[in-house]
Amino acid sequence: MPELIADLADLRGDCAQCFGLCCVALPFATSADFALNKPAGTPCPNLQGDHRCGIHAELRTKGFTGCTVYDCFGAGQKVSQVTFAGQDWRTGSKEHTRRMFDTFPVVRQLHELLWYLTEALGLPAARPVHADLREALEETERLTRQTPEELAALDVAAHRQRVNVLLLRTSELAREGGKKGKRKDRRGADLIGARLRGADLRGASLRGAYLIAADLTGADLRDTDMIGADLRDADLTDADLTGAFFLTQPQVNAARGSAGTRLPGSVSRPVHWATSG
C-alpha cells in the first residue's frame, strides 16, 4: 500500500508536475468566467508548449476568472506522473490521450474526497469516527491508483455517497461544540443575494447552500460546515470563518474578502482580495 496522503498540502495542484490537464481535458463556455468557448479535449489557446499558462498573471483581467477559482486537488499530477507514468498526452497515441482526459475528472473527484477525509481526520471532535474515516481514506487513495480502465468503470457517485455518510456524521460531531441547541441547518438553502451582514451562523450547516452574491460582511461563520457551499461573489469582508471546515480553496477564490476576513488554516487568502472592491 503506497504511503497515504500526509496532509492537505499534498492535495493541492502542482502545475509543474502536470501536463496542463485542466487546460485541455475540461470544456468551458463563453461567460463571465471564460472569454471563449473550448470543447473538452481541445487545448486552451493560452496553453504553452511547456504546459504552462501564457497569461497566468493576467487571467482575471483577460476574462478567465474561472481558471483562477479552479483547483484539481492534486489530481493533475497524480494522473500525469502516477496513472500514466509521466507520458505526455502530446507525445502519446490518440488512445493514450483519450484515456488520460477521461481519467482526469474521475481522479479529481476522488482527490476532493481525500481532501475532506484528511481534514475530517484532523478534527478532534470527530474522534468517534476516526477509524471509519481512515478506512475510507485508505480505500479512496487505493482507488486513485487504479488503472485507467478500472477508473473508467468506477462508480464514483456510489463511492461519494458512502463517504458522505461519514462526512455528515463528522459534521454533526464537529458542530456540537458550537452553539448547542441553536445550530442552524441551512443545507441546500437558497441564499442567493441574501442580506446576512453580521449574521450569527456559528456552528451552522451550510452544506450545498447557494450563497452566490450574498452579503456576509462581518458574519460569524465559525465552526460551520461549508462543504459544497456556492460562494461565488459572496462578500466575506471582515467575516470570521475560524474553525470552518470542509472549506476548499476554490470556494474561497470565488468569493470576495478583505484583510479583516478570518480564514481557517486549511486555505490561503486569495491574492485578488487585496484589490477587490
PDB file of C-alpha atoms in Angstrom:
ATOM      1  CA  MET A   1       0.000   0.000   0.000  1.00  0.00           C
ATOM      2  CA  PRO A   2       1.585   3.340  -1.040  1.00  0.00           C
ATOM      3  CA  GLU A   3       2.109   5.926   1.680  1.00  0.00           C
ATOM      4  CA  LEU A   4      -1.133   7.720   2.483  1.00  0.00           C
ATOM      5  CA  ILE A   5      -1.718  11.412   1.918  1.00  0.00           C
ATOM      6  CA  ALA A   6       0.137  13.132   4.776  1.00  0.00           C
ATOM      7  CA  ASP A   7      -1.810  16.382   4.964  1.00  0.00           C
ATOM      8  CA  LEU A   8      -3.860  18.844   2.971  1.00  0.00           C
ATOM      9  CA  ALA A   9      -0.719  20.360   1.442  1.00  0.00           C
ATOM     10  CA  ASP A  10      -0.369  17.176  -0.627  1.00  0.00           C
ATOM     11  CA  LEU A  11      -3.813  17.775  -2.115  1.00  0.00           C
ATOM     12  CA  ARG A  12      -3.141  20.992  -3.984  1.00  0.00           C
ATOM     13  CA  GLY A  13      -2.479  21.271  -7.677  1.00  0.00           C
ATOM     14  CA  ASP A  14       1.182  21.221  -8.697  1.00  0.00           C
ATOM     15  CA  CYS A  15       1.273  22.548 -12.242  1.00  0.00           C
ATOM     16  CA  ALA A  16       4.989  21.812 -12.572  1.00  0.00           C
ATOM     17  CA  GLN A  17       4.222  18.080 -12.305  1.00  0.00           C
ATOM     18  CA  CYS A  18       1.130  18.134 -14.513  1.00  0.00           C
ATOM     19  CA  PHE A  19       0.633  18.145 -18.275  1.00  0.00           C
ATOM     20  CA  GLY A  20      -1.845  21.034 -18.192  1.00  0.00           C
ATOM     21  CA  LEU A  21      -4.747  18.585 -17.975  1.00  0.00           C
ATOM     22  CA  CYS A  22      -7.342  21.080 -16.708  1.00  0.00           C
ATOM     23  CA  CYS A  23      -6.443  23.338 -19.651  1.00  0.00           C
ATOM     24  CA  VAL A  24      -7.108  20.576 -22.163  1.00  0.00           C
ATOM     25  CA  ALA A  25      -9.399  17.863 -20.814  1.00  0.00           C
ATOM     26  CA  LEU A  26     -12.131  20.137 -19.458  1.00  0.00           C
ATOM     27  CA  PRO A  27     -14.581  22.215 -21.527  1.00  0.00           C
ATOM     28  CA  PHE A  28     -15.672  25.789 -20.887  1.00  0.00           C
ATOM     29  CA  ALA A  29     -18.088  28.208 -22.500  1.00  0.00           C
ATOM     30  CA  THR A  30     -18.051  31.944 -23.085  1.00  0.00           C
ATOM     31  CA  SER A  31     -19.422  33.559 -19.939  1.00  0.00           C
ATOM     32  CA  ALA A  32     -18.492  35.858 -17.080  1.00  0.00           C
ATOM     33  CA  ASP A  33     -15.918  33.195 -16.141  1.00  0.00           C
ATOM     34  CA  PHE A  34     -14.389  32.473 -19.542  1.00  0.00           C
ATOM     35  CA  ALA A  35     -13.605  34.691 -22.510  1.00  0.00           C
ATOM     36  CA  LEU A  36     -14.174  31.997 -25.138  1.00  0.00           C
ATOM     37  CA  ASN A  37     -15.611  28.564 -25.886  1.00  0.00           C
ATOM     38  CA  LYS A  38     -13.411  25.485 -25.621  1.00  0.00           C
ATOM     39  CA  PRO A  39     -14.614  21.902 -26.061  1.00  0.00           C
ATOM     40  CA  ALA A  40     -13.304  19.061 -23.907  1.00  0.00           C
ATOM     41  CA  GLY A  41     -10.072  17.574 -25.235  1.00  0.00           C
ATOM     42  CA  THR A  42      -9.009  20.755 -27.043  1.00  0.00           C
ATOM     43  CA  PRO A  43      -6.066  22.718 -25.614  1.00  0.00           C
ATOM     44  CA  CYS A  44      -6.821  26.231 -24.407  1.00  0.00           C
ATOM     45  CA  PRO A  45      -5.145  28.705 -26.819  1.00  0.00           C
ATOM     46  CA  ASN A  46      -3.299  30.166 -23.822  1.00  0.00           C
ATOM     47  CA  LEU A  47      -1.604  26.837 -23.036  1.00  0.00           C
ATOM     48  CA  GLN A  48       2.069  26.861 -23.965  1.00  0.00           C
ATOM     49  CA  GLY A  49       4.269  24.021 -25.142  1.00  0.00           C
ATOM     50  CA  ASP A  50       5.667  23.512 -21.628  1.00  0.00           C
ATOM     51  CA  HIS A  51       2.122  23.011 -20.282  1.00  0.00           C
ATOM     52  CA  ARG A  52       2.139  26.392 -18.560  1.00  0.00           C
ATOM     53  CA  CYS A  53      -0.441  29.157 -18.978  1.00  0.00           C
ATOM     54  CA  GLY A  54       0.773  32.049 -21.095  1.00  0.00           C
ATOM     55  CA  ILE A  55      -1.452  34.579 -19.302  1.00  0.00           C
ATOM     56  CA  HIS A  56      -1.406  33.159 -15.780  1.00  0.00           C
ATOM     57  CA  ALA A  57      -0.685  36.528 -14.152  1.00  0.00           C
ATOM     58  CA  GLU A  58      -3.460  38.211 -16.172  1.00  0.00           C
ATOM     59  CA  LEU A  59      -6.233  35.604 -16.108  1.00  0.00           C
ATOM     60  CA  ARG A  60      -8.760  37.827 -14.341  1.00  0.00           C
ATOM     61  CA  THR A  61      -8.151  40.911 -16.454  1.00  0.00           C
ATOM     62  CA  LYS A  62      -8.322  38.872 -19.670  1.00  0.00           C
ATOM     63  CA  GLY A  63     -11.671  37.256 -18.825  1.00  0.00           C
ATOM     64  CA  PHE A  64     -10.606  33.912 -17.399  1.00  0.00           C
ATOM     65  CA  THR A  65     -11.785  34.272 -13.810  1.00  0.00           C
ATOM     66  CA  GLY A  66     -12.998  30.672 -13.913  1.00  0.00           C
ATOM     67  CA  CYS A  67      -9.418  29.448 -14.164  1.00  0.00           C
ATOM     68  CA  THR A  68      -8.429  31.319 -11.002  1.00  0.00           C
ATOM     69  CA  VAL A  69     -11.078  29.597  -8.884  1.00  0.00           C
ATOM     70  CA  TYR A  70     -10.302  26.084 -10.081  1.00  0.00           C
ATOM     71  CA  ASP A  71      -8.153  23.545  -8.253  1.00  0.00           C
ATOM     72  CA  CYS A  72      -7.681  19.870  -9.108  1.00  0.00           C
ATOM     73  CA  PHE A  73      -6.798  18.885  -5.509  1.00  0.00           C
ATOM     74  CA  GLY A  74      -3.591  17.325  -6.829  1.00  0.00           C
ATOM     75  CA  ALA A  75      -5.331  15.070  -9.357  1.00  0.00           C
ATOM     76  CA  GLY A  76      -3.393  16.589 -12.264  1.00  0.00           C
ATOM     77  CA  GLN A  77      -0.016  15.455 -11.041  1.00  0.00           C
ATOM     78  CA  LYS A  78      -1.416  12.079  -9.908  1.00  0.00           C
ATOM     79  CA  VAL A  79      -2.772  11.300 -13.388  1.00  0.00           C
ATOM     80  CA  SER A  80       0.299  12.712 -15.148  1.00  0.00           C
ATOM     81  CA  GLN A  81       3.009  11.130 -13.035  1.00  0.00           C
ATOM     82  CA  VAL A  82       1.380   8.042 -11.489  1.00  0.00           C
ATOM     83  CA  THR A  83      -1.525   6.807 -13.605  1.00  0.00           C
ATOM     84  CA  PHE A  84       0.308   7.460 -16.871  1.00  0.00           C
ATOM     85  CA  ALA A  85       3.877   7.246 -15.525  1.00  0.00           C
ATOM     86  CA  GLY A  86       4.952  10.624 -16.895  1.00  0.00           C
ATOM     87  CA  GLN A  87       3.949  10.027 -20.518  1.00  0.00           C
ATOM     88  CA  ASP A  88       2.746  13.298 -22.029  1.00  0.00           C
ATOM     89  CA  TRP A  89      -0.591  13.486 -23.894  1.00  0.00           C
ATOM     90  CA  ARG A  90       1.194  15.434 -26.631  1.00  0.00           C
ATOM     91  CA  THR A  91       3.501  12.522 -27.443  1.00  0.00           C
ATOM     92  CA  GLY A  92       1.245   9.544 -26.715  1.00  0.00           C
ATOM     93  CA  SER A  93      -1.166   7.835 -29.075  1.00  0.00           C
ATOM     94  CA  LYS A  94      -4.721   9.075 -29.614  1.00  0.00           C
ATOM     95  CA  GLU A  95      -5.973   6.281 -27.365  1.00  0.00           C
ATOM     96  CA  HIS A  96      -3.467   7.238 -24.675  1.00  0.00           C
ATOM     97  CA  THR A  97      -4.627  10.860 -24.871  1.00  0.00           C
ATOM     98  CA  ARG A  98      -8.306   9.930 -24.726  1.00  0.00           C
ATOM     99  CA  ARG A  99      -7.812   7.701 -21.694  1.00  0.00           C
ATOM    100  CA  MET A 100      -5.816  10.401 -19.907  1.00  0.00           C
ATOM    101  CA  PHE A 101      -8.519  13.011 -20.475  1.00  0.00           C
ATOM    102  CA  ASP A 102     -11.252  10.578 -19.391  1.00  0.00           C
ATOM    103  CA  THR A 103      -9.356   9.596 -16.246  1.00  0.00           C
ATOM    104  CA  PHE A 104      -8.556  13.092 -15.018  1.00  0.00           C
ATOM    105  CA  PRO A 105     -12.125  14.138 -13.958  1.00  0.00           C
ATOM    106  CA  VAL A 106     -12.588  10.824 -12.112  1.00  0.00           C
ATOM    107  CA  VAL A 107      -9.375  11.189 -10.130  1.00  0.00           C
ATOM    108  CA  ARG A 108     -10.213  14.824  -9.450  1.00  0.00           C
ATOM    109  CA  GLN A 109     -13.439  13.763  -7.716  1.00  0.00           C
ATOM    110  CA  LEU A 110     -11.577  11.166  -5.679  1.00  0.00           C
ATOM    111  CA  HIS A 111      -8.939  13.693  -4.649  1.00  0.00           C
ATOM    112  CA  GLU A 112     -11.624  16.097  -3.494  1.00  0.00           C
ATOM    113  CA  LEU A 113     -12.919  13.316  -1.246  1.00  0.00           C
ATOM    114  CA  LEU A 114      -9.368  12.790   0.014  1.00  0.00           C
ATOM    115  CA  TRP A 115      -9.309  16.482   0.983  1.00  0.00           C
ATOM    116  CA  TYR A 116     -12.486  16.158   3.052  1.00  0.00           C
ATOM    117  CA  LEU A 117     -11.430  12.883   4.663  1.00  0.00           C
ATOM    118  CA  THR A 118      -7.974  14.195   5.532  1.00  0.00           C
ATOM    119  CA  GLU A 119      -9.484  17.316   7.086  1.00  0.00           C
ATOM    120  CA  ALA A 120     -12.051  15.228   8.985  1.00  0.00           C
ATOM    121  CA  LEU A 121      -9.264  13.130  10.493  1.00  0.00           C
ATOM    122  CA  GLY A 122      -7.716  16.340  11.811  1.00  0.00           C
ATOM    123  CA  LEU A 123     -10.852  17.276  13.757  1.00  0.00           C
ATOM    124  CA  PRO A 124     -10.556  16.129  17.397  1.00  0.00           C
ATOM    125  CA  ALA A 125     -14.350  16.192  17.779  1.00  0.00           C
ATOM    126  CA  ALA A 126     -14.640  13.530  15.072  1.00  0.00           C
ATOM    127  CA  ARG A 127     -12.564  11.044  17.062  1.00  0.00           C
ATOM    128  CA  PRO A 128     -15.505   8.598  17.445  1.00  0.00           C
ATOM    129  CA  VAL A 129     -15.460   8.026  13.674  1.00  0.00           C
ATOM    130  CA  HIS A 130     -11.707   8.357  13.055  1.00  0.00           C
ATOM    131  CA  ALA A 131     -11.302   4.612  12.426  1.00  0.00           C
ATOM    132  CA  ASP A 132     -14.038   4.653   9.782  1.00  0.00           C
ATOM    133  CA  LEU A 133     -12.656   7.841   8.251  1.00  0.00           C
ATOM    134  CA  ARG A 134      -9.179   6.339   7.974  1.00  0.00           C
ATOM    135  CA  GLU A 135     -10.587   3.230   6.337  1.00  0.00           C
ATOM    136  CA  ALA A 136     -12.450   5.401   3.825  1.00  0.00           C
ATOM    137  CA  LEU A 137      -9.291   7.424   3.207  1.00  0.00           C
ATOM    138  CA  GLU A 138      -7.264   4.302   2.509  1.00  0.00           C
ATOM    139  CA  GLU A 139      -9.917   2.957   0.143  1.00  0.00           C
ATOM    140  CA  THR A 140     -10.210   6.264  -1.721  1.00  0.00           C
ATOM    141  CA  GLU A 141      -6.450   6.520  -2.084  1.00  0.00           C
ATOM    142  CA  ARG A 142      -6.379   2.942  -3.397  1.00  0.00           C
ATOM    143  CA  LEU A 143      -8.997   3.826  -5.996  1.00  0.00           C
ATOM    144  CA  THR A 144      -6.927   6.780  -7.264  1.00  0.00           C
ATOM    145  CA  ARG A 145      -4.107   4.361  -8.083  1.00  0.00           C
ATOM    146  CA  GLN A 146      -6.139   2.046 -10.287  1.00  0.00           C
ATOM    147  CA  THR A 147      -5.507   1.592 -13.991  1.00  0.00           C
ATOM    148  CA  PRO A 148      -7.223   3.910 -16.485  1.00  0.00           C
ATOM    149  CA  GLU A 149      -9.584   1.084 -17.427  1.00  0.00           C
ATOM    150  CA  GLU A 150     -10.552   0.467 -13.806  1.00  0.00           C
ATOM    151  CA  LEU A 151     -11.058   4.182 -13.167  1.00  0.00           C
ATOM    152  CA  ALA A 152     -13.290   4.468 -16.233  1.00  0.00           C
ATOM    153  CA  ALA A 153     -15.524   1.722 -14.850  1.00  0.00           C
ATOM    154  CA  LEU A 154     -15.620   3.127 -11.314  1.00  0.00           C
ATOM    155  CA  ASP A 155     -18.988   4.226  -9.911  1.00  0.00           C
ATOM    156  CA  VAL A 156     -17.724   7.463  -8.364  1.00  0.00           C
ATOM    157  CA  ALA A 157     -21.212   8.584  -7.307  1.00  0.00           C
ATOM    158  CA  ALA A 158     -21.718   5.443  -5.236  1.00  0.00           C
ATOM    159  CA  HIS A 159     -18.349   5.863  -3.553  1.00  0.00           C
ATOM    160  CA  ARG A 160     -19.068   9.542  -2.822  1.00  0.00           C
ATOM    161  CA  GLN A 161     -22.346   8.554  -1.201  1.00  0.00           C
ATOM    162  CA  ARG A 162     -20.623   6.085   1.116  1.00  0.00           C
ATOM    163  CA  VAL A 163     -18.058   8.695   2.106  1.00  0.00           C
ATOM    164  CA  ASN A 164     -20.724  11.358   2.546  1.00  0.00           C
ATOM    165  CA  VAL A 165     -22.396   9.340   5.306  1.00  0.00           C
ATOM    166  CA  LEU A 166     -19.162   9.631   7.302  1.00  0.00           C
ATOM    167  CA  LEU A 167     -18.729  13.309   6.469  1.00  0.00           C
ATOM    168  CA  LEU A 168     -22.262  14.059   7.670  1.00  0.00           C
ATOM    169  CA  ARG A 169     -21.533  12.340  10.976  1.00  0.00           C
ATOM    170  CA  THR A 170     -18.260  14.256  11.207  1.00  0.00           C
ATOM    171  CA  SER A 171     -20.163  17.493  10.697  1.00  0.00           C
ATOM    172  CA  GLU A 172     -22.594  16.677  13.488  1.00  0.00           C
ATOM    173  CA  LEU A 173     -19.782  15.901  15.919  1.00  0.00           C
ATOM    174  CA  ALA A 174     -17.715  18.956  14.984  1.00  0.00           C
ATOM    175  CA  ARG A 175     -20.621  21.381  15.247  1.00  0.00           C
ATOM    176  CA  GLU A 176     -21.743  20.115  18.657  1.00  0.00           C
ATOM    177  CA  GLY A 177     -19.001  22.253  20.151  1.00  0.00           C
ATOM    178  CA  GLY A 178     -20.648  25.400  18.795  1.00  0.00           C
ATOM    179  CA  LYS A 179     -23.996  26.806  19.900  1.00  0.00           C
ATOM    180  CA  LYS A 180     -25.688  23.781  21.399  1.00  0.00           C
ATOM    181  CA  GLY A 181     -29.357  23.576  20.630  1.00  0.00           C
ATOM    182  CA  LYS A 182     -29.182  26.573  18.295  1.00  0.00           C
ATOM    183  CA  ARG A 183     -27.178  25.204  15.404  1.00  0.00           C
ATOM    184  CA  LYS A 184     -28.770  26.272  12.151  1.00  0.00           C
ATOM    185  CA  ASP A 185     -29.313  23.687   9.434  1.00  0.00           C
ATOM    186  CA  ARG A 186     -29.225  25.556   6.117  1.00  0.00           C
ATOM    187  CA  ARG A 187     -28.293  22.617   3.905  1.00  0.00           C
ATOM    188  CA  GLY A 188     -29.075  23.399   0.276  1.00  0.00           C
ATOM    189  CA  ALA A 189     -30.703  26.701   1.244  1.00  0.00           C
ATOM    190  CA  ASP A 190     -31.321  29.316  -1.449  1.00  0.00           C
ATOM    191  CA  LEU A 191     -29.450  32.297  -0.026  1.00  0.00           C
ATOM    192  CA  ILE A 192     -28.573  33.919  -3.338  1.00  0.00           C
ATOM    193  CA  GLY A 193     -28.062  37.622  -2.725  1.00  0.00           C
ATOM    194  CA  ALA A 194     -29.157  37.223   0.909  1.00  0.00           C
ATOM    195  CA  ARG A 195     -28.500  40.071   3.311  1.00  0.00           C
ATOM    196  CA  LEU A 196     -26.580  38.313   6.046  1.00  0.00           C
ATOM    197  CA  ARG A 197     -24.394  41.168   7.204  1.00  0.00           C
ATOM    198  CA  GLY A 198     -23.289  40.424  10.768  1.00  0.00           C
ATOM    199  CA  ALA A 199     -25.379  37.227  10.867  1.00  0.00           C
ATOM    200  CA  ASP A 200     -24.705  34.715  13.635  1.00  0.00           C
ATOM    201  CA  LEU A 201     -24.174  31.475  11.728  1.00  0.00           C
ATOM    202  CA  ARG A 202     -21.753  29.860  14.137  1.00  0.00           C
ATOM    203  CA  GLY A 203     -21.952  26.084  14.074  1.00  0.00           C
ATOM    204  CA  ALA A 204     -24.395  26.110  11.159  1.00  0.00           C
ATOM    205  CA  SER A 205     -24.537  23.582   8.355  1.00  0.00           C
ATOM    206  CA  LEU A 206     -24.252  25.390   5.037  1.00  0.00           C
ATOM    207  CA  ARG A 207     -23.695  22.207   3.050  1.00  0.00           C
ATOM    208  CA  GLY A 208     -24.623  22.868  -0.569  1.00  0.00           C
ATOM    209  CA  ALA A 209     -26.147  26.255   0.267  1.00  0.00           C
ATOM    210  CA  TYR A 210     -26.421  28.798  -2.551  1.00  0.00           C
ATOM    211  CA  LEU A 211     -24.654  31.894  -1.233  1.00  0.00           C
ATOM    212  CA  ILE A 212     -23.993  33.494  -4.596  1.00  0.00           C
ATOM    213  CA  ALA A 213     -23.522  37.270  -4.154  1.00  0.00           C
ATOM    214  CA  ALA A 214     -24.713  37.014  -0.540  1.00  0.00           C
ATOM    215  CA  ASP A 215     -23.656  39.814   1.809  1.00  0.00           C
ATOM    216  CA  LEU A 216     -21.805  38.067   4.638  1.00  0.00           C
ATOM    217  CA  THR A 217     -19.904  41.141   5.763  1.00  0.00           C
ATOM    218  CA  GLY A 218     -18.861  40.680   9.373  1.00  0.00           C
ATOM    219  CA  ALA A 219     -20.813  37.410   9.653  1.00  0.00           C
ATOM    220  CA  ASP A 220     -19.878  34.852  12.304  1.00  0.00           C
ATOM    221  CA  LEU A 221     -19.158  31.655  10.377  1.00  0.00           C
ATOM    222  CA  ARG A 222     -17.034  29.951  12.992  1.00  0.00           C
ATOM    223  CA  ASP A 223     -17.239  26.162  13.153  1.00  0.00           C
ATOM    224  CA  THR A 224     -19.547  25.986  10.130  1.00  0.00           C
ATOM    225  CA  ASP A 225     -19.805  23.093   7.693  1.00  0.00           C
ATOM    226  CA  MET A 226     -19.062  24.648   4.293  1.00  0.00           C
ATOM    227  CA  ILE A 227     -18.952  21.548   2.091  1.00  0.00           C
ATOM    228  CA  GLY A 228     -20.300  22.344  -1.366  1.00  0.00           C
ATOM    229  CA  ALA A 229     -21.482  25.856  -0.436  1.00  0.00           C
ATOM    230  CA  ASP A 230     -21.548  28.100  -3.529  1.00  0.00           C
ATOM    231  CA  LEU A 231     -19.653  31.261  -2.545  1.00  0.00           C
ATOM    232  CA  ARG A 232     -19.347  32.844  -5.961  1.00  0.00           C
ATOM    233  CA  ASP A 233     -19.120  36.611  -5.491  1.00  0.00           C
ATOM    234  CA  ALA A 234     -20.196  36.268  -1.841  1.00  0.00           C
ATOM    235  CA  ASP A 235     -18.897  39.176   0.256  1.00  0.00           C
ATOM    236  CA  LEU A 236     -16.824  37.805   3.142  1.00  0.00           C
ATOM    237  CA  THR A 237     -15.397  41.168   4.146  1.00  0.00           C
ATOM    238  CA  ASP A 238     -14.443  41.021   7.837  1.00  0.00           C
ATOM    239  CA  ALA A 239     -16.303  37.699   8.227  1.00  0.00           C
ATOM    240  CA  ASP A 240     -14.955  35.184  10.746  1.00  0.00           C
ATOM    241  CA  LEU A 241     -14.533  31.663   9.341  1.00  0.00           C
ATOM    242  CA  THR A 242     -12.248  30.466  12.125  1.00  0.00           C
ATOM    243  CA  GLY A 243     -12.718  26.742  12.537  1.00  0.00           C
ATOM    244  CA  ALA A 244     -14.954  26.457   9.466  1.00  0.00           C
ATOM    245  CA  PHE A 245     -14.423  23.020   7.963  1.00  0.00           C
ATOM    246  CA  PHE A 246     -14.747  21.347   4.570  1.00  0.00           C
ATOM    247  CA  LEU A 247     -13.980  24.751   3.051  1.00  0.00           C
ATOM    248  CA  THR A 248     -11.852  24.495  -0.103  1.00  0.00           C
ATOM    249  CA  GLN A 249      -9.569  26.921  -1.882  1.00  0.00           C
ATOM    250  CA  PRO A 250     -11.816  27.120  -4.984  1.00  0.00           C
ATOM    251  CA  GLN A 251     -14.716  28.253  -2.768  1.00  0.00           C
ATOM    252  CA  VAL A 252     -12.616  30.977  -1.159  1.00  0.00           C
ATOM    253  CA  ASN A 253     -11.173  32.054  -4.509  1.00  0.00           C
ATOM    254  CA  ALA A 254     -14.696  32.510  -5.874  1.00  0.00           C
ATOM    255  CA  ALA A 255     -15.682  34.853  -3.038  1.00  0.00           C
ATOM    256  CA  ARG A 256     -14.727  38.425  -2.170  1.00  0.00           C
ATOM    257  CA  GLY A 257     -12.960  39.277   1.047  1.00  0.00           C
ATOM    258  CA  SER A 258     -10.686  41.656   2.883  1.00  0.00           C
ATOM    259  CA  ALA A 259      -7.644  41.809   5.115  1.00  0.00           C
ATOM    260  CA  GLY A 260     -10.069  41.514   8.014  1.00  0.00           C
ATOM    261  CA  THR A 261     -11.558  38.217   6.828  1.00  0.00           C
ATOM    262  CA  ARG A 262     -10.506  35.426   9.186  1.00  0.00           C
ATOM    263  CA  LEU A 263      -9.901  32.111   7.436  1.00  0.00           C
ATOM    264  CA  PRO A 264      -9.152  28.586   8.679  1.00  0.00           C
ATOM    265  CA  GLY A 265      -5.571  27.401   8.235  1.00  0.00           C
ATOM    266  CA  SER A 266      -6.596  24.926   5.540  1.00  0.00           C
ATOM    267  CA  VAL A 267      -6.973  27.676   2.914  1.00  0.00           C
ATOM    268  CA  SER A 268      -4.961  30.705   1.805  1.00  0.00           C
ATOM    269  CA  ARG A 269      -6.057  34.305   1.362  1.00  0.00           C
ATOM    270  CA  PRO A 270      -6.590  34.879  -2.389  1.00  0.00           C
ATOM    271  CA  VAL A 271      -4.251  37.410  -3.971  1.00  0.00           C
ATOM    272  CA  HIS A 272      -7.126  39.150  -5.766  1.00  0.00           C
ATOM    273  CA  TRP A 273      -8.796  40.037  -2.431  1.00  0.00           C
ATOM    274  CA  ALA A 274      -6.211  42.763  -1.973  1.00  0.00           C
ATOM    275  CA  THR A 275      -7.651  44.671  -4.926  1.00  0.00           C
ATOM    276  CA  SER A 276     -11.315  43.661  -4.766  1.00  0.00           C
ATOM    277  CA  GLY A 277     -13.831  46.364  -4.021  1.00  0.00           C
TER     278      GLY A 277
END
